[in-house]
Coordinates of C-alpha atoms in Angstrom, one line a residue:
Chain A
M1 CA 0.0 0.1 -0.1
M2 CA 1.3 3.5 -0.7
K3 CA 2.5 5.8 2.1
A4 CA 1.3 9.3 2.8
H5 CA 4.7 10.6 1.7
T6 CA 4.5 9.2 -1.8
P7 CA 4.7 11.8 -4.5
A8 CA 1.7 10.5 -6.4
P9 CA -2.0 11.0 -5.1
Q10 CA -2.8 7.8 -3.0
L11 CA -5.2 5.7 -4.9
R12 CA -6.2 2.1 -4.2
G13 CA -8.7 -0.6 -4.9
P14 CA -9.8 -1.4 -8.5
S15 CA -8.4 1.0 -11.2
D16 CA -11.8 2.2 -12.2
H17 CA -11.1 5.7 -13.4
D18 CA -14.8 6.5 -13.9
V19 CA -15.7 6.0 -10.2
R20 CA -12.7 7.9 -9.1
D21 CA -13.2 10.8 -11.4
Q22 CA -16.8 10.8 -10.1
I23 CA -15.8 11.1 -6.3
V24 CA -13.1 13.8 -7.3
E25 CA -15.7 15.8 -9.0
A26 CA -18.3 15.5 -6.4
A27 CA -15.7 16.2 -3.6
T28 CA -14.5 19.2 -5.6
K29 CA -18.2 20.6 -5.4
Y30 CA -18.5 19.6 -1.9
F31 CA -15.2 20.9 -0.5
G32 CA -15.7 23.9 -2.7
R33 CA -19.0 24.8 -0.9
Y34 CA -18.4 23.5 2.8
G35 CA -14.6 23.8 2.9
Y36 CA -12.0 21.1 3.4
G37 CA -10.9 21.5 7.0
K38 CA -14.1 20.8 8.8
T39 CA -15.7 18.1 6.6
T40 CA -15.1 14.3 7.0
V41 CA -15.2 11.5 4.4
S42 CA -18.3 10.4 6.1
D43 CA -20.1 13.9 5.3
L44 CA -18.8 13.6 1.7
A45 CA -20.1 10.1 1.3
K46 CA -23.5 11.0 2.5
A47 CA -23.5 14.0 0.3
I48 CA -22.5 12.0 -2.8
G49 CA -24.8 8.9 -1.9
F50 CA -22.0 6.5 -1.6
S51 CA -21.0 4.6 1.5
K52 CA -17.8 5.7 3.2
A53 CA -16.4 2.1 2.7
Y54 CA -17.0 2.4 -1.0
I55 CA -15.0 5.7 -1.1
Y56 CA -12.0 4.2 0.9
K57 CA -12.0 1.6 -1.9
F58 CA -10.5 4.4 -4.1
F59 CA -8.8 6.8 -1.7
D60 CA -7.2 5.8 1.6
S61 CA -7.7 9.0 3.2
K62 CA -9.4 12.6 3.0
Q63 CA -6.1 14.1 2.2
A64 CA -5.7 11.7 -0.7
I65 CA -8.8 13.2 -2.3
G66 CA -7.7 16.8 -1.4
E67 CA -4.3 16.0 -3.1
V68 CA -6.3 15.1 -6.3
I69 CA -8.3 18.2 -6.1
C70 CA -5.5 20.4 -5.3
S71 CA -3.2 18.8 -8.0
N72 CA -5.9 19.3 -10.6
R73 CA -6.3 23.1 -9.7
L74 CA -2.6 23.8 -9.7
S75 CA -2.2 22.1 -13.1
T76 CA -4.8 24.4 -14.3
I77 CA -2.7 27.4 -13.1
M78 CA 0.5 25.8 -14.5
A79 CA -1.0 25.4 -18.0
T80 CA -2.3 29.0 -17.7
V81 CA 1.3 30.1 -16.9
D82 CA 2.8 28.0 -19.5
E83 CA 0.3 29.3 -22.1
A84 CA 1.3 32.9 -21.2
V85 CA 4.7 32.4 -22.1
T86 CA 4.5 29.9 -25.1
G87 CA 5.8 31.5 -28.3
V88 CA 7.2 34.7 -26.7
P89 CA 10.6 34.7 -28.0
A90 CA 12.2 37.3 -25.7
A91 CA 13.3 35.8 -22.3
P92 CA 12.8 39.3 -20.3
E93 CA 9.1 39.4 -21.8
R94 CA 8.7 35.6 -20.8
L95 CA 9.7 36.4 -17.3
R96 CA 7.3 39.2 -17.0
R97 CA 4.4 37.2 -18.3
M98 CA 5.1 34.3 -16.2
F99 CA 5.0 36.5 -13.0
K100 CA 1.9 38.2 -14.2
A101 CA 0.0 35.1 -15.1
L102 CA 0.9 33.5 -11.8
V103 CA -0.4 36.3 -9.7
E104 CA -3.5 36.7 -11.8
A105 CA -4.3 33.0 -11.7
G106 CA -3.6 32.8 -8.0
S107 CA -5.7 35.8 -7.1
Y108 CA -8.5 34.5 -9.3
L109 CA -8.5 31.2 -7.2
F110 CA -8.4 33.0 -4.0
F111 CA -11.3 35.5 -4.9
H112 CA -13.5 33.0 -7.0
D113 CA -13.1 29.7 -5.3
R114 CA -11.9 30.7 -2.0
K115 CA -12.8 27.3 -0.3
L116 CA -10.5 25.3 -3.0
Y117 CA -7.9 28.1 -2.4
D118 CA -8.2 27.0 1.3
I119 CA -7.3 23.3 0.0
A120 CA -4.1 24.6 -1.6
A121 CA -3.3 26.7 1.5
T122 CA -3.6 23.6 3.7
S123 CA -1.4 21.7 1.1
A124 CA 1.2 24.4 1.3
S125 CA 1.2 24.3 5.2
E126 CA 1.4 20.5 5.4
S127 CA 3.9 20.4 2.3
W128 CA 1.7 18.0 0.4
P129 CA 3.4 16.6 -2.9
S130 CA 0.9 18.5 -5.0
V131 CA 2.3 21.8 -3.9
G132 CA 6.0 20.5 -4.1
A133 CA 5.4 19.5 -7.9
Y134 CA 3.8 22.8 -8.5
E135 CA 6.8 24.6 -7.1
E136 CA 9.3 22.6 -8.9
H137 CA 7.4 23.0 -12.3
L138 CA 7.6 26.9 -11.9
K139 CA 11.3 26.6 -10.8
A140 CA 12.0 24.6 -13.8
L141 CA 10.2 27.4 -15.9
V142 CA 12.3 30.1 -14.4
L143 CA 15.5 27.9 -15.2
Q144 CA 14.4 27.5 -18.8
I145 CA 13.8 31.3 -19.0
V146 CA 17.1 32.3 -17.5
R147 CA 19.0 29.7 -19.8
D148 CA 17.4 30.9 -22.8
G149 CA 18.2 34.5 -22.0
R150 CA 21.7 33.8 -21.2
E151 CA 22.0 32.1 -24.5
L152 CA 20.6 35.0 -26.6
G153 CA 22.8 37.3 -24.6
E154 CA 20.0 39.1 -23.0
F155 CA 21.1 38.1 -19.4
E156 CA 24.4 38.2 -17.8
R157 CA 26.3 35.1 -17.2
K158 CA 28.7 35.7 -14.4
T159 CA 26.4 34.5 -11.7
P160 CA 26.3 30.7 -11.2
L161 CA 23.0 29.6 -12.9
D162 CA 21.6 27.8 -10.0
E163 CA 22.2 30.9 -7.7
T164 CA 20.3 33.0 -10.1
V165 CA 17.4 30.9 -10.6
N166 CA 17.0 30.2 -6.8
A167 CA 17.1 33.9 -6.1
I168 CA 14.5 34.7 -8.7
Y169 CA 12.3 31.9 -7.4
L170 CA 12.6 33.4 -4.0
V171 CA 11.5 36.8 -5.1
M172 CA 8.4 35.0 -6.9
R173 CA 7.7 32.6 -3.9
P174 CA 5.4 34.8 -1.8
Y175 CA 3.2 35.2 -5.0
I176 CA 3.3 31.4 -5.8
N177 CA 2.8 29.7 -2.5
P178 CA -0.9 29.8 -1.4
L179 CA 0.0 30.3 2.3
L180 CA 1.9 33.5 1.3
L181 CA 0.0 34.8 -1.5
Q182 CA -3.2 35.3 0.8
H183 CA -1.4 38.0 2.6
N184 CA -0.2 39.6 -0.5
L185 CA -3.2 40.2 -2.7
D186 CA -3.7 43.9 -2.0
N187 CA -0.9 44.9 -4.2
A188 CA 0.0 41.7 -5.9
A189 CA -0.4 43.0 -9.6
D190 CA 1.7 46.1 -8.9
A191 CA 4.3 44.0 -7.0
A192 CA 4.6 41.5 -9.9
T193 CA 5.3 44.4 -12.2
Q194 CA 7.9 46.2 -9.9
L195 CA 9.6 42.9 -8.9
S196 CA 9.8 41.8 -12.7
S197 CA 11.7 44.9 -13.3
L198 CA 13.9 44.5 -10.5
I199 CA 14.8 40.9 -11.4
L200 CA 15.4 42.2 -15.0
R201 CA 17.7 44.8 -13.6
S202 CA 19.6 42.1 -11.9
L203 CA 19.9 40.0 -15.1
A204 CA 21.3 42.7 -17.2
P205 CA 24.4 41.8 -19.0
Chain B
M1 CA -10.8 60.8 23.4
M2 CA -8.5 59.1 20.9
K3 CA -9.8 56.8 18.2
A4 CA -8.7 53.4 17.2
H5 CA -7.2 54.7 13.9
T6 CA -4.8 57.3 15.7
P7 CA -1.2 56.4 15.0
A8 CA -0.2 56.7 18.6
P9 CA -1.0 54.0 21.2
Q10 CA -4.4 54.8 22.8
L11 CA -3.8 56.1 26.4
R12 CA -6.3 57.9 28.6
G13 CA -6.7 58.9 32.2
P14 CA -4.0 60.6 34.4
S15 CA -0.6 60.6 32.8
D16 CA 0.8 58.5 35.4
H17 CA 3.8 56.7 33.5
D18 CA 4.6 54.3 36.2
V19 CA 1.3 52.7 36.5
R20 CA 1.0 52.6 32.6
D21 CA 4.4 51.0 32.4
Q22 CA 3.5 48.6 35.2
I23 CA 0.6 47.5 33.3
V24 CA 2.3 47.2 30.1
E25 CA 5.1 45.1 31.8
A26 CA 2.6 42.9 33.5
A27 CA 0.7 42.5 30.3
T28 CA 3.7 41.7 28.3
K29 CA 4.5 38.7 30.7
Y30 CA 0.8 37.7 30.9
F31 CA 0.2 37.9 27.0
G32 CA 3.7 36.2 26.6
R33 CA 2.7 33.3 28.6
Y34 CA -1.1 32.8 27.8
G35 CA -1.3 34.4 24.3
Y36 CA -3.0 37.6 23.4
G37 CA -5.9 36.3 21.2
K38 CA -7.9 34.4 23.7
T39 CA -7.2 36.4 26.9
T40 CA -9.4 39.3 28.0
V41 CA -8.8 42.5 30.0
S42 CA -10.6 40.9 32.8
D43 CA -8.2 37.9 32.8
L44 CA -5.3 40.2 32.8
A45 CA -6.8 42.5 35.6
K46 CA -7.1 39.5 37.7
A47 CA -3.6 38.2 37.2
I48 CA -2.2 41.6 37.9
G49 CA -4.3 42.3 40.8
F50 CA -5.8 45.5 39.4
S51 CA -9.5 46.1 38.9
K52 CA -10.7 46.2 35.3
A53 CA -11.9 49.7 35.8
Y54 CA -8.5 50.7 36.8
I55 CA -6.9 49.3 33.8
Y56 CA -9.5 51.1 31.6
K57 CA -8.4 54.3 33.2
F58 CA -5.2 54.0 31.4
F59 CA -5.9 51.9 28.1
D60 CA -9.2 52.1 26.3
S61 CA -9.0 48.5 25.0
K62 CA -7.0 45.3 25.1
Q63 CA -5.7 46.3 21.6
A64 CA -4.4 49.7 23.1
I65 CA -2.3 47.5 25.5
G66 CA -1.2 45.1 22.8
E67 CA -0.2 48.2 20.6
V68 CA 2.1 49.2 23.1
I69 CA 3.7 45.9 23.6
C70 CA 4.0 45.3 20.0
S71 CA 5.4 48.7 19.5
N72 CA 8.0 48.1 22.2
R73 CA 9.1 44.7 20.6
L74 CA 9.4 46.3 17.2
S75 CA 11.5 49.3 18.4
T76 CA 13.8 46.7 19.9
I77 CA 14.1 45.0 16.3
M78 CA 14.4 48.4 14.5
A79 CA 17.3 49.4 17.3
T80 CA 19.1 46.2 16.3
V81 CA 18.8 46.7 12.7
D82 CA 19.9 50.3 12.9
E83 CA 22.8 49.2 15.0
A84 CA 23.8 46.6 12.5
V85 CA 24.2 49.2 9.6
T86 CA 25.6 52.0 11.8
G87 CA 29.1 53.1 10.9
V88 CA 29.3 50.7 7.8
P89 CA 30.5 53.0 5.1
A90 CA 29.6 50.8 2.1
A91 CA 26.0 50.9 1.0
P92 CA 26.0 47.4 -0.5
E93 CA 27.4 46.0 2.7
R94 CA 24.8 48.1 4.7
L95 CA 22.0 46.6 2.7
R96 CA 23.2 43.1 3.3
R97 CA 23.6 43.6 7.1
M98 CA 20.0 45.3 7.1
F99 CA 18.5 42.2 5.6
K100 CA 20.5 39.7 7.8
A101 CA 19.7 41.5 11.2
L102 CA 16.1 41.7 10.2
V103 CA 15.8 38.1 9.6
E104 CA 17.7 37.3 12.7
A105 CA 15.6 39.4 14.9
G106 CA 12.3 38.3 13.4
S107 CA 13.3 34.7 13.8
Y108 CA 14.6 35.1 17.3
L109 CA 11.1 36.7 18.3
F110 CA 9.4 33.8 16.7
F111 CA 11.3 31.0 18.2
H112 CA 11.8 32.5 21.6
D113 CA 8.8 34.5 22.4
R114 CA 6.2 33.0 20.1
K115 CA 3.2 34.3 22.0
L116 CA 4.6 37.9 21.6
Y117 CA 5.3 37.1 18.1
D118 CA 1.6 36.3 17.6
I119 CA 0.8 39.7 18.9
A120 CA 3.0 41.2 16.1
A121 CA 1.2 38.7 13.6
T122 CA -2.1 40.0 14.8
S123 CA -1.1 43.6 14.6
A124 CA -0.1 42.9 10.9
S125 CA -3.3 41.0 9.9
E126 CA -5.2 44.0 11.4
S127 CA -2.9 46.7 10.2
W128 CA -2.3 48.4 13.7
P129 CA -0.4 51.6 13.5
S130 CA 2.6 50.0 15.2
V131 CA 3.4 47.6 12.2
G132 CA 2.7 50.4 9.8
A133 CA 5.5 52.5 11.8
Y134 CA 7.9 49.6 11.6
E135 CA 7.3 49.2 7.8
E136 CA 7.8 52.9 7.2
H137 CA 10.9 53.0 9.3
L138 CA 12.5 50.1 7.3
K139 CA 11.4 51.5 4.1
A140 CA 13.1 54.8 5.0
L141 CA 16.3 52.8 5.9
V142 CA 16.2 51.2 2.5
L143 CA 15.9 54.8 0.9
Q144 CA 18.8 56.1 2.9
I145 CA 21.0 53.1 1.8
V146 CA 20.2 53.5 -1.8
R147 CA 20.5 57.2 -1.8
D148 CA 23.8 56.8 -0.2
G149 CA 25.0 54.2 -2.5
R150 CA 24.0 56.4 -5.6
E151 CA 25.8 59.4 -4.2
L152 CA 28.9 57.3 -3.8
G153 CA 28.7 55.8 -7.3
E154 CA 28.1 52.3 -5.6
F155 CA 24.5 51.9 -7.3
E156 CA 23.0 52.8 -10.7
R157 CA 21.1 56.0 -11.1
K158 CA 18.8 55.3 -14.1
T159 CA 15.7 53.8 -12.3
P160 CA 13.5 56.4 -10.5
L161 CA 14.7 56.4 -6.9
D162 CA 11.2 55.5 -5.5
E163 CA 10.8 52.6 -7.9
T164 CA 13.9 51.2 -6.9
V165 CA 13.3 51.4 -3.1
N166 CA 9.7 50.0 -3.5
A167 CA 10.8 47.1 -5.2
I168 CA 13.7 46.6 -2.8
Y169 CA 11.1 46.7 0.0
L170 CA 8.8 44.2 -1.7
V171 CA 11.6 41.8 -1.9
M172 CA 12.4 42.1 1.7
R173 CA 8.8 42.5 2.9
P174 CA 8.1 38.6 3.3
Y175 CA 10.9 38.6 6.0
I176 CA 9.7 41.8 7.7
N177 CA 6.1 41.3 8.0
P178 CA 5.3 39.0 10.9
L179 CA 2.5 37.4 9.1
L180 CA 4.6 36.4 6.1
L181 CA 7.9 35.7 8.0
Q182 CA 6.3 32.8 10.0
H183 CA 5.9 30.9 6.7
N184 CA 9.4 31.7 5.5
L185 CA 11.5 30.7 8.5
D186 CA 12.8 27.3 7.1
N187 CA 15.3 29.1 4.7
A188 CA 15.2 32.7 6.2
A189 CA 18.8 33.0 6.6
D190 CA 19.9 31.6 3.4
A191 CA 17.1 33.5 1.5
A192 CA 18.4 36.9 3.0
T193 CA 21.9 36.1 1.6
Q194 CA 20.7 35.1 -1.9
L195 CA 18.1 37.9 -2.2
S196 CA 20.7 40.5 -1.0
S197 CA 23.0 39.4 -3.7
L198 CA 20.0 39.7 -6.3
I199 CA 19.2 43.1 -5.1
L200 CA 22.8 44.1 -5.3
R201 CA 23.0 42.8 -8.9
S202 CA 19.9 45.0 -9.7
L203 CA 21.6 47.9 -8.3
A204 CA 24.8 47.5 -10.2
P205 CA 25.8 50.9 -12.0

């Protein structure tokens, strides 16, 4: 059986994708309405009309369901961010768009799906694998942009690549991590613009 | 009578500094032990051995007492930060020391006086004047360092001064604001070093 630390969402029982999807879909609606923290698998089972035992055939805990919901939502944000930078040749502009798209997608989730945002915040405070994967994906995107910018001579090459990428990621992190973003929403759009400019000044060849 | 929005701590009644200091001192110990959020002025009065009415002669609310405690604590941090940069001629080194001292003082408060840290976090989430004054003081310090560095030719002068200062402050803010710092403690010392380097690269003439 899988353990709680396994990077993939914990699934077990028959590999019946339809039922699993159905549970995730219903749970997304249910948690989206009543919140994740205070509801139990029993509450969820009652609301869906399944037995608790049946749900446990597919997910070994409430967190396992939360993980899939969180992972789905973060995948949507990643896709939005990837789309925002695709086809943009200049690395500086890609970096600006990445930061902007991130802040917009995160703020949108917060203001339009507050209860699902809370799942993401829980996942960040408890270091669930879904948030780890999200952070890694975004860090890889920063790496790609910096590498491309260096190759094109748009960015300086003196600073070790990993140091540059880490530091840029640290500047963006308060707008990526759901636990931090919720305290940064007041000025997030302006902050993303100003911080992008600062990062780009730091990258000047 | 003073209102809750007044920048100064709300004091009233006879200007008896001794009694006021005595209440603040006792409240610091009391909140430091039992927390600020769940205790009342009645609890505090009982613990000190004063009547509730007597405490209200000096402070018009629990928040007014919390404000003074918070303000005292943030003043200590500001003094530590000011001391860390005093007498350092090079602006880049001053910026590094400022960031380092901030992170150290904030982390120390978190790990050694967790319940007082929580008062600071409350003050940040409710935008009390004490945290506003703290943030303004630190922003003024960044301005001073950037201005000095520009005059000495250590920093570039093309970017508008206020834009530069704002952006640097935004980079530091997750390590200044108590609400954010508590989620950034894992890697705060390393982050301060890396972010200082990034800021200094952005300031290169």
